[in-house]
Each structure stands twice: as structure tokens, then as C-alpha cells.
Short mmCIF file of C-alpha atoms and ligand atoms in Angstrom, two decimals:
data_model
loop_
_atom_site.label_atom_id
_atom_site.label_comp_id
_atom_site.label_asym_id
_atom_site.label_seq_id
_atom_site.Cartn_x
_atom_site.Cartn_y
_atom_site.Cartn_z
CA UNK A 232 -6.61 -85.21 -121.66
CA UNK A 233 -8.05 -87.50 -124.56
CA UNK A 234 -8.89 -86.37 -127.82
CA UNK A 235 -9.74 -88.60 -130.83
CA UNK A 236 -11.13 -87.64 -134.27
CA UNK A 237 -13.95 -89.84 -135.65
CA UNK A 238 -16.10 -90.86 -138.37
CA UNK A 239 -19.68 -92.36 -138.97
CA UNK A 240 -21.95 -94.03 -141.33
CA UNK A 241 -24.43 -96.17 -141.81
CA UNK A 242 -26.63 -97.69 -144.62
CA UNK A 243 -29.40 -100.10 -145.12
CA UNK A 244 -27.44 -102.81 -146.48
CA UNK A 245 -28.95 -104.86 -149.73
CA UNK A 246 -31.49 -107.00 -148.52
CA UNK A 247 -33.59 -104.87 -145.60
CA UNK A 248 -36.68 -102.11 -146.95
CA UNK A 249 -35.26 -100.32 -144.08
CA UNK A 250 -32.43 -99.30 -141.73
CA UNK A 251 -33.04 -99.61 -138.17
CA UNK A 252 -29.59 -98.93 -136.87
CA UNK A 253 -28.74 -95.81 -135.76
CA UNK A 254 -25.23 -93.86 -135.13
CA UNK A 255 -23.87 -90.55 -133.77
CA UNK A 256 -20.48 -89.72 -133.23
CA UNK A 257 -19.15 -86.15 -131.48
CA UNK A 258 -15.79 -85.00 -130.01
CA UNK A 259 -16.92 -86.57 -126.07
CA UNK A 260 -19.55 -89.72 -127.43
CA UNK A 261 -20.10 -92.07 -129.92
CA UNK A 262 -22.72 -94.20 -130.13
CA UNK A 263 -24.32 -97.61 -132.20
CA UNK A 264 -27.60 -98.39 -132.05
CA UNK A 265 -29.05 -101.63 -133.51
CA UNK A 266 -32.55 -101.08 -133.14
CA UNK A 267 -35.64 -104.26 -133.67
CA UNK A 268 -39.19 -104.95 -133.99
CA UNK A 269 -41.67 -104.65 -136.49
CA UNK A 270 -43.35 -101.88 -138.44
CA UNK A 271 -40.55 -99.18 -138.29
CA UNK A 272 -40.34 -99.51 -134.07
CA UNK A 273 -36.77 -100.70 -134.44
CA UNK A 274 -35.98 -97.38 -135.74
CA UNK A 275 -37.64 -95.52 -133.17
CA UNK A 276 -35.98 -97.68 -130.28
CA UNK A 277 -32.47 -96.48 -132.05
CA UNK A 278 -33.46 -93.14 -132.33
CA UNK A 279 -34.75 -92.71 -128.93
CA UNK A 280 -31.44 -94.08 -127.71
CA UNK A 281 -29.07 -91.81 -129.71
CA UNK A 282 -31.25 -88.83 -128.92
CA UNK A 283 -31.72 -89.51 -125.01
CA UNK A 284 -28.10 -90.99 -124.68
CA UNK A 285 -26.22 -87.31 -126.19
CA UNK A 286 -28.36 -85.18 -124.57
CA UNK A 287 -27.97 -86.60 -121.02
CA UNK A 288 -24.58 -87.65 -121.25
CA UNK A 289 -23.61 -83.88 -122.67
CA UNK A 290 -25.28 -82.89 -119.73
CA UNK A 291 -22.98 -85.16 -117.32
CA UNK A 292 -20.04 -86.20 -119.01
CA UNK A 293 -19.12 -88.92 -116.76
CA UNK A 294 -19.02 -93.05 -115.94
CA UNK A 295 -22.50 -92.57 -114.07
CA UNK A 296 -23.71 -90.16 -116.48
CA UNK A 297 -23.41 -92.39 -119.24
CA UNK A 298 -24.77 -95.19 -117.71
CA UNK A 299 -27.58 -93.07 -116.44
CA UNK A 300 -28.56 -91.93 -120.05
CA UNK A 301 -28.24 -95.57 -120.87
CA UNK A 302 -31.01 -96.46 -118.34
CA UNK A 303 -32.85 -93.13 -119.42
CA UNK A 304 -33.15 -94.57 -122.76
CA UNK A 305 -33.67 -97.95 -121.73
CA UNK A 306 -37.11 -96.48 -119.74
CA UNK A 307 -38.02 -94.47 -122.53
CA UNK A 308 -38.49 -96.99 -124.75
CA UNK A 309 -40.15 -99.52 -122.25
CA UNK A 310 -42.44 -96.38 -122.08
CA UNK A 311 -43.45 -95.59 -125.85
CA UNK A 312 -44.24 -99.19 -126.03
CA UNK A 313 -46.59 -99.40 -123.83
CA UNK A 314 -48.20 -95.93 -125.46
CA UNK A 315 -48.02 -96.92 -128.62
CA UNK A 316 -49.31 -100.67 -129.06
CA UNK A 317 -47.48 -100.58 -132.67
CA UNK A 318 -44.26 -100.43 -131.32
CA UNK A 319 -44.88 -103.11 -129.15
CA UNK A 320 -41.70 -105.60 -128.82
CA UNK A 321 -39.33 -102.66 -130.23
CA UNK A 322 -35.96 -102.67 -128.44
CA UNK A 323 -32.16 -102.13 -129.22
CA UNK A 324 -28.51 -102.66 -128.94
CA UNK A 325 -26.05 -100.07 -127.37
CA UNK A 326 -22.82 -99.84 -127.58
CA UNK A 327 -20.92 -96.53 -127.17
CA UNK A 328 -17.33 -94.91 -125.84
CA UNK A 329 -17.46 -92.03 -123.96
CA UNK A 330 -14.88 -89.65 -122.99
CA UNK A 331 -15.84 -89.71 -119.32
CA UNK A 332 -14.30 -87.32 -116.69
CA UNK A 333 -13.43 -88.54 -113.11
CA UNK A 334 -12.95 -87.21 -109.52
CA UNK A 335 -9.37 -86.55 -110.56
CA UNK A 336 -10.66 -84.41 -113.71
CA UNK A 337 -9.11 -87.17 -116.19
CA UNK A 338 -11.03 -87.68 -119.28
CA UNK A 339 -10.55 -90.93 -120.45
CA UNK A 340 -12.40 -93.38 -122.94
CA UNK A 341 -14.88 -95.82 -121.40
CA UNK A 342 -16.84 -98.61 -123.31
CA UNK A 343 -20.36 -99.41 -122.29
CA UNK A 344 -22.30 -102.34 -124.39
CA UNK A 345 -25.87 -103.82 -124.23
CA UNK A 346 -26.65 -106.51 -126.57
CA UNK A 347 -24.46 -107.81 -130.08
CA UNK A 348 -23.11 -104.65 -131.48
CA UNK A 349 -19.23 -104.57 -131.41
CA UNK A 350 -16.06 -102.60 -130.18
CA UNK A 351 -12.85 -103.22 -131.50
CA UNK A 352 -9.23 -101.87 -131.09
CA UNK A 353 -7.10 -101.66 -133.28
CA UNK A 354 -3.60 -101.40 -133.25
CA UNK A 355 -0.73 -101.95 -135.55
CA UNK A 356 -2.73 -103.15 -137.72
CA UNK A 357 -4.04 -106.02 -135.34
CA UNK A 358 -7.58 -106.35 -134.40
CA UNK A 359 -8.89 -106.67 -130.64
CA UNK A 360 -12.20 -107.54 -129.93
CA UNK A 361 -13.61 -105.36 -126.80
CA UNK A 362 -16.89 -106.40 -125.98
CA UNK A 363 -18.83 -109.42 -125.68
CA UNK A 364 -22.07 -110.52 -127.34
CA UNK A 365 -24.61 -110.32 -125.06
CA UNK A 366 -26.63 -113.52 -127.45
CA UNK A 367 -27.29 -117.26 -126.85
CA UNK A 368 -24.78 -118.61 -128.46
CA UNK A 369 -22.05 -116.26 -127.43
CA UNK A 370 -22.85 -116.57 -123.94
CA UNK A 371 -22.48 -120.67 -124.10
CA UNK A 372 -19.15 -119.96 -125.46
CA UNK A 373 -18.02 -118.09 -122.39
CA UNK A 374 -20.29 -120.95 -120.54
CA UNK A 375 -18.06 -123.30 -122.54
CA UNK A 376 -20.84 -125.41 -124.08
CA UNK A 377 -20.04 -124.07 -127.43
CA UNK A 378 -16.67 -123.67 -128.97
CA UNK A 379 -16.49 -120.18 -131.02
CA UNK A 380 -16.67 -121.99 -134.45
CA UNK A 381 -19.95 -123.80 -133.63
CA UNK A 382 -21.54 -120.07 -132.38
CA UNK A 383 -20.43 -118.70 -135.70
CA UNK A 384 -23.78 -121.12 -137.24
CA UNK A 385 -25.69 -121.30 -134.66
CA UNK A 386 -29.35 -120.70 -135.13
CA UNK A 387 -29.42 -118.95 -131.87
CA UNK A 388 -26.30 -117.06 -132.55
CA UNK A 389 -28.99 -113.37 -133.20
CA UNK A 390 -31.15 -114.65 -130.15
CA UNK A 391 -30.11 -111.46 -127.85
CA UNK A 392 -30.01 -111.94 -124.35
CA UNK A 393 -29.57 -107.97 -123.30
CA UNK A 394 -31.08 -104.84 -124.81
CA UNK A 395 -32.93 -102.01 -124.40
CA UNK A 396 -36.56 -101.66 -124.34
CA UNK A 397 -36.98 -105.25 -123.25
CA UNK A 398 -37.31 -104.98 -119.31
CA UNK A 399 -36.57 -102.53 -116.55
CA UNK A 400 -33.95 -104.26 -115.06
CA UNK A 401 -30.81 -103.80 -117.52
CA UNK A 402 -27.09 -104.84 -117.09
CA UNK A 403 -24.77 -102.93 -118.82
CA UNK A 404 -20.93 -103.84 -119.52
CA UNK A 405 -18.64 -101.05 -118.13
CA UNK A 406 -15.03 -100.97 -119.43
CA UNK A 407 -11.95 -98.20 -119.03
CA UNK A 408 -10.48 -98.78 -122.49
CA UNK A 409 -6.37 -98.38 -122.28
CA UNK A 410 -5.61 -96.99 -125.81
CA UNK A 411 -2.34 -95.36 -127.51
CA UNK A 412 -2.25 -92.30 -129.33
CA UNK A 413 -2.69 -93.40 -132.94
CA UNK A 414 -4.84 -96.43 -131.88
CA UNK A 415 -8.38 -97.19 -133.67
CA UNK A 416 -12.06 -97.99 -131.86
CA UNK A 417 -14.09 -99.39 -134.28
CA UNK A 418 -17.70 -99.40 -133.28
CA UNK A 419 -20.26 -101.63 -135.31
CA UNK A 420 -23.40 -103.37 -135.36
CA UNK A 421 -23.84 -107.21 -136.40
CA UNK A 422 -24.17 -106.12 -140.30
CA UNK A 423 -20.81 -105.50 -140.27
CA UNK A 424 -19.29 -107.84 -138.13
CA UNK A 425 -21.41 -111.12 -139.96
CA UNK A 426 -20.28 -109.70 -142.95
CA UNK A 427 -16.72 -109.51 -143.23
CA UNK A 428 -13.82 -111.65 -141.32
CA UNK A 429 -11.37 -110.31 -138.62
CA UNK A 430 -8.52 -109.92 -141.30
CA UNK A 431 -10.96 -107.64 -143.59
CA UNK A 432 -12.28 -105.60 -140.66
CA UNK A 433 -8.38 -105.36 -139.57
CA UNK A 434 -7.24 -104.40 -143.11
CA UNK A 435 -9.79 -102.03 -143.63
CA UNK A 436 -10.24 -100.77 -140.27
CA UNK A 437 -6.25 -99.95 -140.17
CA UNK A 438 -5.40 -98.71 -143.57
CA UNK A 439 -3.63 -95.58 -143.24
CA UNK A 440 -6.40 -93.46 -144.95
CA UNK A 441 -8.22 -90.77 -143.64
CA UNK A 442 -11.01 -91.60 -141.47
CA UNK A 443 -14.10 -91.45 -143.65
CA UNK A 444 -12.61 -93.64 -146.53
CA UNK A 445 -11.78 -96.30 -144.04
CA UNK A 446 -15.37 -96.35 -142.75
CA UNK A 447 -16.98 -96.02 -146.18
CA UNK A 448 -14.88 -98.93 -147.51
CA UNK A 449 -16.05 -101.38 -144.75
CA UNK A 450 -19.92 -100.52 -145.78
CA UNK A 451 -18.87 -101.08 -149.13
CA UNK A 452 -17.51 -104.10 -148.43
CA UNK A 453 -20.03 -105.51 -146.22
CA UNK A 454 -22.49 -104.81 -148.88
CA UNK A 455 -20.51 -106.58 -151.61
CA UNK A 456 -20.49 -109.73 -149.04
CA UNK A 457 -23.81 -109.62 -149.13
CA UNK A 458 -25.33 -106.80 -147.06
CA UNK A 459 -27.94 -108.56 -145.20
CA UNK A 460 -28.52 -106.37 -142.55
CA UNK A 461 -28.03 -102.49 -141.49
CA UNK A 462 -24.51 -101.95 -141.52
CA UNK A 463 -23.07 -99.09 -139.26
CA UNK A 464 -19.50 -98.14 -138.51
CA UNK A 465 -17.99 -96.23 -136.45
CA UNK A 466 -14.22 -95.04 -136.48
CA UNK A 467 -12.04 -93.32 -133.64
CA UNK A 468 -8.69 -92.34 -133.83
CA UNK A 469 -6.88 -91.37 -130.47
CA UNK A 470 -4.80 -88.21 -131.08
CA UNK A 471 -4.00 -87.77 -127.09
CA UNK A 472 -5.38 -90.19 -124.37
CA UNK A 473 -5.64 -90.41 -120.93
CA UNK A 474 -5.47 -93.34 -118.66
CA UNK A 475 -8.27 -93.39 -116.00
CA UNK A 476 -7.23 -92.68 -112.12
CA UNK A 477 -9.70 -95.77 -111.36
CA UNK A 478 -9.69 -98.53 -114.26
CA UNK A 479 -13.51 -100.16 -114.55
CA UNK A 480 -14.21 -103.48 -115.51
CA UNK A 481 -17.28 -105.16 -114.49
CA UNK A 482 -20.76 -105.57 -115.50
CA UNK A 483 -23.37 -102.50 -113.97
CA UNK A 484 -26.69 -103.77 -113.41
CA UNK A 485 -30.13 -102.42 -111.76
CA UNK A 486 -30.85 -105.55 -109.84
CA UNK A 487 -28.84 -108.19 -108.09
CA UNK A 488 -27.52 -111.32 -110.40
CA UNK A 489 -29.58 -114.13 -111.37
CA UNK A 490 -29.43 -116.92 -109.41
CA UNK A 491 -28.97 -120.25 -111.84
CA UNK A 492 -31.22 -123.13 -110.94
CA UNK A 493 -30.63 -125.94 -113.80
CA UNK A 494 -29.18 -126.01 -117.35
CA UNK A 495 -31.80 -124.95 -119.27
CA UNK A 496 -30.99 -122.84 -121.82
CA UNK A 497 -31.01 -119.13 -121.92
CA UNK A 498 -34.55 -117.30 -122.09
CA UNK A 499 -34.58 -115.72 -125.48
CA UNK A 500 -35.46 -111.97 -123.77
CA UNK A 501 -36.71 -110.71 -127.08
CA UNK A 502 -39.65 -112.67 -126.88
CA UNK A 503 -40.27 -113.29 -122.95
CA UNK A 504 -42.04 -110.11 -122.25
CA UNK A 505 -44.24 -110.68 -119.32
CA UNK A 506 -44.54 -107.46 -117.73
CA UNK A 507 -46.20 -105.66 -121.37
CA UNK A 508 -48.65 -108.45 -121.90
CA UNK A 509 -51.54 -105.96 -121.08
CA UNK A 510 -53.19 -104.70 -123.92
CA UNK A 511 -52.64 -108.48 -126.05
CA UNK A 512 -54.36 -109.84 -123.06
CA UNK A 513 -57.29 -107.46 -123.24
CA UNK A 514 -57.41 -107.98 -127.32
CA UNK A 515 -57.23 -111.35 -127.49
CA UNK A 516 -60.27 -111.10 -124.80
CA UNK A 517 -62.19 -108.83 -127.00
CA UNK A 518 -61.81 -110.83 -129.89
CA UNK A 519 -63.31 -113.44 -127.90
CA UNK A 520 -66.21 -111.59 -126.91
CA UNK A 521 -66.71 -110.59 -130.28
CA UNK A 522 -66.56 -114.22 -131.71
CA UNK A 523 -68.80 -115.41 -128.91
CA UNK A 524 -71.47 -112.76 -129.51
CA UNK A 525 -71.59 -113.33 -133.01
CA UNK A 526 -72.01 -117.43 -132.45
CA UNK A 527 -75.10 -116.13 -130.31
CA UNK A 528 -76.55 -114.04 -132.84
CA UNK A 529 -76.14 -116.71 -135.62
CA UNK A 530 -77.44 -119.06 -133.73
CA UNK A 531 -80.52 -117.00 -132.43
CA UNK A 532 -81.09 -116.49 -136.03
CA UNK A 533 -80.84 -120.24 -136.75
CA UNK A 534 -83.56 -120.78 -134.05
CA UNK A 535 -86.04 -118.22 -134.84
CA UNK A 536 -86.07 -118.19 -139.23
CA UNK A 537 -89.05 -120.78 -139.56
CA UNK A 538 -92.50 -121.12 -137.96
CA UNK A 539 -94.97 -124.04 -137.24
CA UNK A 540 -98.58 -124.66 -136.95
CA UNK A 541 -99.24 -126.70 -133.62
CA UNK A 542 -101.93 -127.52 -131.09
CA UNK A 543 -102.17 -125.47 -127.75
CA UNK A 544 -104.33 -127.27 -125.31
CA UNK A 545 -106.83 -127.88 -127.83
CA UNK A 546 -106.48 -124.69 -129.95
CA UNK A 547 -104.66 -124.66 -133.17
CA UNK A 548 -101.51 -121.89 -132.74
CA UNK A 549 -99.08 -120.78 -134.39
CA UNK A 550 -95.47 -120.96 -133.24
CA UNK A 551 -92.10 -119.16 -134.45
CA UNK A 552 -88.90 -121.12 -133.74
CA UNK A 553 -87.62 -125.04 -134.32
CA UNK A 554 -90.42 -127.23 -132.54
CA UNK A 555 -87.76 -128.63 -129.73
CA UNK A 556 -86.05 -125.68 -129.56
CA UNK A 557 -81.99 -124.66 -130.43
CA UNK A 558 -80.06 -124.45 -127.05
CA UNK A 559 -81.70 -122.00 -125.28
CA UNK A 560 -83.65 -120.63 -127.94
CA UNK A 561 -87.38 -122.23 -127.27
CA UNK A 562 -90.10 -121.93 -129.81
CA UNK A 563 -92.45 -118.90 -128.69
CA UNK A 564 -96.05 -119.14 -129.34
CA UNK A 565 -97.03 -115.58 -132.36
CA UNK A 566 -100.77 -116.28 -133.16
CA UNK A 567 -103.52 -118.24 -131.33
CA UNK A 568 -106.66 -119.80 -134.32
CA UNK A 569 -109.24 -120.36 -131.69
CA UNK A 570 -110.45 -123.12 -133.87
CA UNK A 571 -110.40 -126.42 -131.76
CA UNK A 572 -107.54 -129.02 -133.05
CA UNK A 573 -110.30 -131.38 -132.40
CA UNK A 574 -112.24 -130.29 -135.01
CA UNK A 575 -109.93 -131.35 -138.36
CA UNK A 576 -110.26 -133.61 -140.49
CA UNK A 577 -108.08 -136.88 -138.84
CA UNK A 578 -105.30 -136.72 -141.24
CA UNK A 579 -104.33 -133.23 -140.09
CA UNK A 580 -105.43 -133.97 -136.57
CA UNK A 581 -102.22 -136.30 -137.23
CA UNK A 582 -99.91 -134.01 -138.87
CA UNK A 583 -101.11 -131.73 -136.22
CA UNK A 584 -99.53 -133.96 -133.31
CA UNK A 585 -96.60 -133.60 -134.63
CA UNK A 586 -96.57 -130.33 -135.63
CA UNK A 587 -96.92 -128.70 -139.19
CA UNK A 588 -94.00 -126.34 -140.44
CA UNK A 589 -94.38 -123.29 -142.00
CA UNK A 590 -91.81 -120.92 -143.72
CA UNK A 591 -93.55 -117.52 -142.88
CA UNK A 592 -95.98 -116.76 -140.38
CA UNK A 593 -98.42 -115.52 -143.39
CA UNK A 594 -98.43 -119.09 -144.64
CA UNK A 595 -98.83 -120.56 -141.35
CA UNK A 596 -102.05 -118.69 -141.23
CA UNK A 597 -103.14 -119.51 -144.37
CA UNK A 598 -102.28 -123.04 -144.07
CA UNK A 599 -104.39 -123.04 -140.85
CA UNK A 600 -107.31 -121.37 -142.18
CA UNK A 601 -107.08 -123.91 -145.09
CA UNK A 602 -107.24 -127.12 -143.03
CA UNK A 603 -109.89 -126.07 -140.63
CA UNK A 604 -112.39 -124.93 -144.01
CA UNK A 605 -111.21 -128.38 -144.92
CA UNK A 606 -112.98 -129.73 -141.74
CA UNK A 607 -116.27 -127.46 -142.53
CA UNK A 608 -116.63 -128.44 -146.23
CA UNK A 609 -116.50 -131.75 -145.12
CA UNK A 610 -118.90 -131.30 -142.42
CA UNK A 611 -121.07 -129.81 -144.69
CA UNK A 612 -121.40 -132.70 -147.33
CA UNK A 613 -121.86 -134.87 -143.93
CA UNK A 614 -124.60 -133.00 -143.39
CA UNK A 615 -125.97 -132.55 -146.85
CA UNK A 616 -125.65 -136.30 -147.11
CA UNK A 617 -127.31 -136.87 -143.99
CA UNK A 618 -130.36 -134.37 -144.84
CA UNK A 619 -131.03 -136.34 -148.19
CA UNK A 620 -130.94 -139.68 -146.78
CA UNK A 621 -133.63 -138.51 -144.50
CA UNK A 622 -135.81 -136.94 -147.10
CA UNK A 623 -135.42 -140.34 -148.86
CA UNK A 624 -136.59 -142.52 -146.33
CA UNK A 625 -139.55 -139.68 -145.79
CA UNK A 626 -140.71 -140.55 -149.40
CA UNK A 627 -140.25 -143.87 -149.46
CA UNK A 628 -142.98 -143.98 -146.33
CA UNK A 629 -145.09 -141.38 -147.93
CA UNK A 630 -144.87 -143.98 -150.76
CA UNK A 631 -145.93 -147.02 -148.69
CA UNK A 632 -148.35 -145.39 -147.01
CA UNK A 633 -149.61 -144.52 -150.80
CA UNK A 634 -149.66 -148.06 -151.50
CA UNK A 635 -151.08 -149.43 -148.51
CA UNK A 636 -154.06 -146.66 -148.84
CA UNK A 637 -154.54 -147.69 -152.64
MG1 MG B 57 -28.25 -105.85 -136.98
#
């Protein structure tokens, strides 16, 4: 039989709006949740997971059970992202003990961890660290390419490499914790752990108050460091425990392992997300329909705002558009004169050629109606001219003929 009693808390820290972690702590479960993304989805990746993680593993208080509500959760969020675009990228940490019963009937505590939250034991007043980081940097450590001290600064040190919510596929750590009765589990997420140093957490964690103070003076204290992130904490304190019939250590995952082809570092899994690209595919292809159409309009608009006055085969016309056209936009013939091009005078027989513009069609007219009564006025004193001349010379032989008679 195992029995612990616990307590929980968790706060917002100093510098985030808002708290995206999320805890929960019973007699049989307790549970961190660490939740990210943007507009309020890390919240609602934490919550799902607290909410689908109690109610399933209530329902099957066991090593697959958990795990199973785990993977429930882990689904569940992969799902409300893709219904609700805004929570696209949302995703979580999990780390939580379970009092999990086996084929013999012993209950005994099990750790299961996805992603950078923490489990600790603590003992004596000595601190144990349980878990491991599932980040960049941490996992380089274990790779051995960086030594513990130069993780502690890395810029990759947040740069998750498990969680929930980020693909379907998820590995989770499985671990039968041995504890004593009288032994601590501190559960946490990073904004306590950045916070304070292993002596602190031990101090704290350890000091023979009840429960609750302990946990409210590491929030405290986090904060006073600096608080800049959600800080959650959870304490357990073994009254009985159990050893489990079967120990577990080992790493449970949904496909087979990955199979290491060069160096290269780590894929940063909170931003390769290549199976949700959908809907920023089909946005990014609106937008580009959108942009494209409104090129075509503008330029459409360019091509048609002016008219000109030009000569069809002979016939003055009037066209709308640029005379050579814009792309594919070609001038379009609006109003045929009927008067002949030919008959102008020959200075706007030459402007003619190469085309008159216009900035309305009413002026076009005009304009076109002006030059052709140009041509006709001038015809007119041609002909008035002409008329007089004759009547001239008429007189002028009537005279002669005068004279020659006299
Ligand atoms: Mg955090």
C-alpha cells in the first residue's frame, strides 16, 4: 500500500500577463503541466492535459492507464488545434506520479515525464533529480557534447524536444520511483527550477514544515529571484509506500526509435510542425489571390482612366485606354466621328497620326468636333476667297471690254 499527503500551487510569476502552467494533485495523481503557444493556447494545452489525464487515469489506475491518458491528452490537443486555427502551435509539458496498481494489486508510485518540467526526491534533506529534460541542450549533455555548466546558458537550453500537442507520435519516460516513508517528490515546472539552485530547492523543499508552507515558500522564493516564468510546485510526502512487483525504467513510445543519420543538431519540435501546415498553406494562398487580384484591378484601372482621339481607317474615332495598350489591357475603340481624317486641317492631320489624348470621353468629342469645324471654316474662307477672285477678274474684263468699246 502507498499513501502520501500532498500539496499544490502555482502562480504567474512577475514578469508573464499570464499563467500557462497548470497543476492538480489528489490522493492516487499528481500532475504539472507547462503549457505554450500564443494567445492563451498554452493554457488550454495545460488544461486539457490535467482534465483528460485525472479523469482517465481515475478511471484505470494503472502503468498503462496513465500512459494511455497521457496519449489521450496528447491527441486531444493535436485535435483542438487543428479546430481552432488560434490555438495553432499550442502544446505542453507533463510530468506526473501516479499511484499505479499492478497484476499483484501493489500500488506503488510511478513517474511519467514529457518535456522540461521536473521530479525530484528528496531525502534527508538531499536533493535527487528524477527526470531528464527532454530540451536541446539537455539532451547534448547526455550526448556528451555539452558539459552541464555550458547547458545551464545555453540559448537552446528552453528549445523542447518532447511535448504534447506537437505530433502524434509521443515518447514518454516511464519510471517505478523507490521511495521511503517520510521521503519528498517535488514536482515543478522550469519557473521554478531556473529560478532557484539545488541547495534552495533542497532547503526549502525539506524543511520540516507542513506541506503547504514548504510549497508556498519556494513560489515565494522563485518570485523574489526574479519570477520570470509560471512557477508551479508540487509536494508529496510518502506516509506508507510500496515497492512495485515489476520495477519500470525505460522510455514508452508510439513508434519505433529514430534512426540517427549525421550530427546535425536536434530538430527544435516546437517549431517543425509539418503535419498541421494546412490551413497556413491555404491562407498564405488566399492572401495571394487576393494581392494578385487587386494588382489586376489597379492595373485595369491604370489602362482604362484616359481616352484618345485617333484615326480608324480614315474616320476620326474615339478610343478609351493608353494608345499601345498596358499588358493585356488594349485600347477599345467608344465613339466613331464619321468625319474623314483626311479632311483636317494638316496640322491636326499630324497630331492625328499620332494620336490626340483626351481626359474624358466628353472632351474627346468636343475636341473632335472642334478640329473638324476648324477644317470647314477654313474651307469656307477658301472658298469665299476663291469666289471673289473670280468676280474680280469678271470686272476687270467687263472693264476692258468697256474700254475697248469706248
Ligand atoms: Mg515554464
Amino acid at each position: 500500500m502507498t499513501r502520501w499527503r500532498y500539496a499544490a500551487a502555482t502562480d504567474t510569476g512577475v514578469v508573464r500577463e499570464t499563467n500557462q502552467d497548470a497543476v492538480f494533485a489528489d490522493d492516487i495523481l499528481a500532475l504539472v503541466a507547462d503549457g505554450m503557444g500564443g494567445h492563451a493556447a498554452g493554457e488550454v494545452a495545460a488544461a486539457i492535459t490535467i482534465e483528460l489525464v485525472r479523469d482517465e487515469f481515475h478511471k484505470r489506475p494503472t502503468v498503462e492507464g496513465l500512459y494511455m491518458a497521457i496519449e489521450a491528452a496528447n491527441r486531444a490537443i493535436l485535435a483542438n488545434a487543428g479546430e481552432h486555427s488560434e490555438h495553432f502551435g499550442m502544446g505542453t509539458t507533463a510530468i506526473a506520479v501516479g499511484l499505479t496498481q499492478d497484476n499483484d494489486g501493489v500500488v506503488s508510485p510511478t513517474l511519467f515525464n514529457v518535456g522540461d518540467s521536473r521530479a525530484y526526491q528528496v531525502r534527508d534533506g538531499a536533493l535527487r533529480l528524477l527526470s531528464e529534460d527532454h530540451s536541446v541542450a539537455e539532451e547534448w549533455v547526455r550526448m556528451g557534447r555539452l558539459t552541464p555548466e555550458e547547458a545551464k546558458v545555453h540559448p537552446r537550453r528552453h528549445q523542447l524536444t518532447r511535448a504534447l500537442g506537437i505530433e502524434e507520435a509521443l515518447e514518454i519516460d516511464v519510471i517505478s520511483l523507490n521511495a521511503l516513508p517520510g521521503d519528498r517528490i517535488l514536482l515543478c515546472s522550469d519557473g521554478l527550477s531556473n529560478e532557484l539552485s539545488n541547495e534552495e530547492l533542497a532547503r526549502m523543499a525539506s524543511s520540516p514544515t507542513p506541506l503547504k508552507e514548504s510549497v508556498d515558500q519556494l513560489v515565494a522564493a522563485a518570485n523574489h529571484a526574479g519570477g520570470r516564468d509560471n512557477i508551479s510546485v508540487i509536494l508529496l510526502e510518502f506516509d506508507e509506500v510500496s515497492v512495485a512487483t515489476t520495477e519500470i525504467k525505460r522510455t514508452v513510445s508510439t513508434r519505433p526509435p529514430p534512426v540517427v543519420h549525421s550530427t546535425r543538431a536536434v530538430p527544435a519540435r516546437r517549431s517543425a510542425r509539418p503535419r498541421r501546415l494546412t490551413w497556413r498553406v491555404w491562407a498564405s494562398v488566399m492572401m495571394l489571390a487576393i494581392v494578385v487580384i487587386g494588382a489586376v484591378y489597379v492595373v485595369k484601372w491604370y489602362a482604362y482612366s484616359t481616352y484618345y482621339i485617333g484615326n480608324d481607317a480614315g474616320v476620326i474615332a474615339v478610343y478609351q485606354g493608353q494608345p499601345n495598350g498596358v499588358l493585356w489591357f488594349k485600347p477599345k475603340k467608344v465613339f466613331d466621328t464619321d468625319y474623314p481624317s483626311s479632311q483636317l486641317l494638316p496640322s491636326d492631320e499630324r497630331a492625328l497620326s499620332s494620336t490626340i489624348s483626351a481626359p474624358t470621353l466628353n472632351f474627346a468629342l468636343k475636341y473632335a468636333t472642334h478640329i473638324r469645324n476648324l477644317w470647314r471654316v477654313h474651307q469656307h474662307e477658301l472658298k469665299v476667297a476663291s469666289t471673289t477672285t473670280t468676280t474680280l477678274a469678271g470686272s476687270s474684263t467687263t472693264t476692258t471690254v468697256k474700254k475697248a468699246a469706248g
